[in-house]
mmCIF file of C-alpha atoms in Angstrom:
data_model
loop_
_atom_site.group_PDB
_atom_site.id
_atom_site.type_symbol
_atom_site.label_atom_id
_atom_site.label_comp_id
_atom_site.label_asym_id
_atom_site.label_seq_id
_atom_site.Cartn_x
_atom_site.Cartn_y
_atom_site.Cartn_z
ATOM 1 C CA UNK A 1 -15.430 23.996 -7.592
ATOM 2 C CA UNK A 2 -16.225 21.140 -5.200
ATOM 3 C CA UNK A 3 -12.817 21.046 -3.532
ATOM 4 C CA UNK A 4 -13.270 24.626 -2.279
ATOM 5 C CA UNK A 5 -16.524 23.784 -0.467
ATOM 6 C CA UNK A 6 -15.777 23.204 3.254
ATOM 7 C CA UNK A 7 -18.961 21.183 3.773
ATOM 8 C CA UNK A 8 -18.050 18.896 0.867
ATOM 9 C CA UNK A 9 -14.559 18.437 2.307
ATOM 10 C CA UNK A 10 -15.981 17.537 5.730
ATOM 11 C CA UNK A 11 -18.297 14.956 4.148
ATOM 12 C CA UNK A 12 -15.321 13.519 2.213
ATOM 13 C CA UNK A 13 -13.356 13.118 5.469
ATOM 14 C CA UNK A 14 -16.389 11.464 7.093
ATOM 15 C CA UNK A 15 -16.694 9.140 4.094
ATOM 16 C CA UNK A 16 -13.025 8.120 4.336
ATOM 17 C CA UNK A 17 -13.292 7.528 8.089
ATOM 18 C CA UNK A 18 -16.411 5.386 7.696
ATOM 19 C CA UNK A 19 -14.841 3.453 4.802
ATOM 20 C CA UNK A 20 -11.797 2.581 6.933
ATOM 21 C CA UNK A 21 -14.059 1.539 9.822
ATOM 22 C CA UNK A 22 -16.168 -0.619 7.492
ATOM 23 C CA UNK A 23 -13.072 -2.378 6.143
ATOM 24 C CA UNK A 24 -11.870 -3.025 9.693
ATOM 25 C CA UNK A 25 -15.274 -4.426 10.650
ATOM 26 C CA UNK A 26 -15.424 -6.592 7.519
ATOM 27 C CA UNK A 27 -18.447 -4.771 6.068
ATOM 28 C CA UNK A 28 -16.483 -3.390 3.099
ATOM 29 C CA UNK A 29 -13.888 -4.991 0.874
ATOM 30 C CA UNK A 30 -10.222 -3.978 1.076
ATOM 31 C CA UNK A 31 -10.209 -3.376 -2.697
ATOM 32 C CA UNK A 32 -12.649 -0.514 -2.142
ATOM 33 C CA UNK A 33 -10.217 1.167 0.233
ATOM 34 C CA UNK A 34 -7.337 0.514 -2.174
ATOM 35 C CA UNK A 35 -9.379 2.156 -4.947
ATOM 36 C CA UNK A 36 -10.042 5.171 -2.723
ATOM 37 C CA UNK A 37 -6.370 5.541 -1.777
ATOM 38 C CA UNK A 38 -5.369 5.350 -5.455
ATOM 39 C CA UNK A 39 -7.402 8.478 -6.246
ATOM 40 C CA UNK A 40 -5.715 11.849 -6.493
ATOM 41 C CA UNK A 41 -5.694 14.124 -3.465
ATOM 42 C CA UNK A 42 -8.135 16.443 -5.254
ATOM 43 C CA UNK A 43 -10.660 13.621 -5.640
ATOM 44 C CA UNK A 44 -10.182 12.292 -2.097
ATOM 45 C CA UNK A 45 -10.930 15.725 -0.619
ATOM 46 C CA UNK A 46 -14.336 16.144 -2.281
ATOM 47 C CA UNK A 47 -17.275 13.798 -1.746
ATOM 48 C CA UNK A 48 -18.848 15.023 -4.972
ATOM 49 C CA UNK A 49 -15.704 14.075 -6.936
ATOM 50 C CA UNK A 50 -15.485 10.736 -5.092
ATOM 51 C CA UNK A 51 -19.039 9.887 -6.177
ATOM 52 C CA UNK A 52 -18.473 10.976 -9.781
ATOM 53 C CA UNK A 53 -15.224 9.002 -10.031
ATOM 54 C CA UNK A 54 -16.859 5.956 -8.451
ATOM 55 C CA UNK A 55 -19.609 6.026 -11.084
ATOM 56 C CA UNK A 56 -16.982 5.732 -13.816
ATOM 57 C CA UNK A 57 -14.877 3.130 -12.019
ATOM 58 C CA UNK A 58 -17.735 0.982 -10.677
ATOM 59 C CA UNK A 59 -17.290 -1.901 -13.142
ATOM 60 C CA UNK A 60 -13.535 -2.113 -12.542
ATOM 61 C CA UNK A 61 -14.016 -2.007 -8.776
ATOM 62 C CA UNK A 62 -16.635 -4.777 -8.884
ATOM 63 C CA UNK A 63 -14.241 -6.978 -10.865
ATOM 64 C CA UNK A 64 -11.473 -6.418 -8.290
ATOM 65 C CA UNK A 65 -13.726 -7.214 -5.344
ATOM 66 C CA UNK A 66 -15.041 -10.343 -7.077
ATOM 67 C CA UNK A 67 -11.488 -11.542 -7.791
ATOM 68 C CA UNK A 68 -10.342 -11.118 -4.180
ATOM 69 C CA UNK A 69 -11.932 -13.147 -1.375
ATOM 70 C CA UNK A 70 -13.589 -11.188 1.395
ATOM 71 C CA UNK A 71 -12.475 -11.768 5.005
ATOM 72 C CA UNK A 72 -15.727 -13.557 5.887
ATOM 73 C CA UNK A 73 -15.589 -15.935 2.899
ATOM 74 C CA UNK A 74 -12.230 -17.564 3.539
ATOM 75 C CA UNK A 75 -11.823 -17.059 7.253
ATOM 76 C CA UNK A 76 -9.109 -14.471 6.705
ATOM 77 C CA UNK A 77 -8.642 -12.364 9.808
ATOM 78 C CA UNK A 78 -9.614 -8.753 9.423
ATOM 79 C CA UNK A 79 -6.974 -6.229 10.484
ATOM 80 C CA UNK A 80 -7.276 -5.101 14.099
ATOM 81 C CA UNK A 81 -6.306 -1.474 13.611
ATOM 82 C CA UNK A 82 -6.235 1.201 10.955
ATOM 83 C CA UNK A 83 -2.427 0.991 11.031
ATOM 84 C CA UNK A 84 -2.737 -2.439 9.410
ATOM 85 C CA UNK A 85 -4.758 -0.881 6.579
ATOM 86 C CA UNK A 86 -1.916 1.349 5.478
ATOM 87 C CA UNK A 87 -0.093 0.346 2.287
ATOM 88 C CA UNK A 88 2.892 -1.883 2.950
ATOM 89 C CA UNK A 89 5.239 -0.552 0.287
ATOM 90 C CA UNK A 90 8.224 -0.274 2.599
ATOM 91 C CA UNK A 91 11.619 -0.759 1.051
ATOM 92 C CA UNK A 92 14.120 -2.902 2.963
ATOM 93 C CA UNK A 93 16.831 -1.071 4.838
ATOM 94 C CA UNK A 94 19.568 -1.791 2.345
ATOM 95 C CA UNK A 95 21.835 0.930 3.694
ATOM 96 C CA UNK A 96 22.101 -0.784 7.070
ATOM 97 C CA UNK A 97 22.840 -4.158 5.503
ATOM 98 C CA UNK A 98 25.487 -2.640 3.218
ATOM 99 C CA UNK A 99 27.152 -0.932 6.177
ATOM 100 C CA UNK A 100 27.203 -4.194 8.100
ATOM 101 C CA UNK A 101 28.761 -6.049 5.152
ATOM 102 C CA UNK A 102 31.364 -3.298 4.761
ATOM 103 C CA UNK A 103 32.302 -3.503 8.443
ATOM 104 C CA UNK A 104 32.616 -7.284 8.248
ATOM 105 C CA UNK A 105 34.796 -7.070 5.134
ATOM 106 C CA UNK A 106 36.980 -4.316 6.612
ATOM 107 C CA UNK A 107 37.395 -6.262 9.827
ATOM 108 C CA UNK A 108 38.469 -9.420 8.000
ATOM 109 C CA UNK A 109 41.187 -7.443 6.194
ATOM 110 C CA UNK A 110 42.473 -5.938 9.427
ATOM 111 C CA UNK A 111 45.876 -7.313 10.621
ATOM 112 C CA UNK A 112 44.715 -7.319 14.244
ATOM 113 C CA UNK A 113 41.703 -9.456 13.394
ATOM 114 C CA UNK A 114 43.915 -11.895 11.503
ATOM 115 C CA UNK A 115 46.084 -12.312 14.640
ATOM 116 C CA UNK A 116 42.997 -12.923 16.780
ATOM 117 C CA UNK A 117 41.788 -15.654 14.442
ATOM 118 C CA UNK A 118 45.104 -17.616 14.580
#
């Protein structure tokens, strides 16, 4: 099994590192990195599985890269660090906003606050 081969795992880590560096430098398209990150952990940890999966997904990946402009084509700035390459699926902090609204509502119902406003 490829995932149990330590040499294959090391090459997979090297591949991921070089892919991130290439995207930062503008030599590879962001869609390629997105494709890689969408793979299962089992695939990402084996270079052999990465190559086999890429063979099957090559046409889809080429369509995605053709549909999205590259950083050099449209003058889009490339990210400056690998932190900027991380997915940005961060949910808003709704708990904090709800707590703030609750405090404001509670304060407006308070008899002391009503006296201060008069």
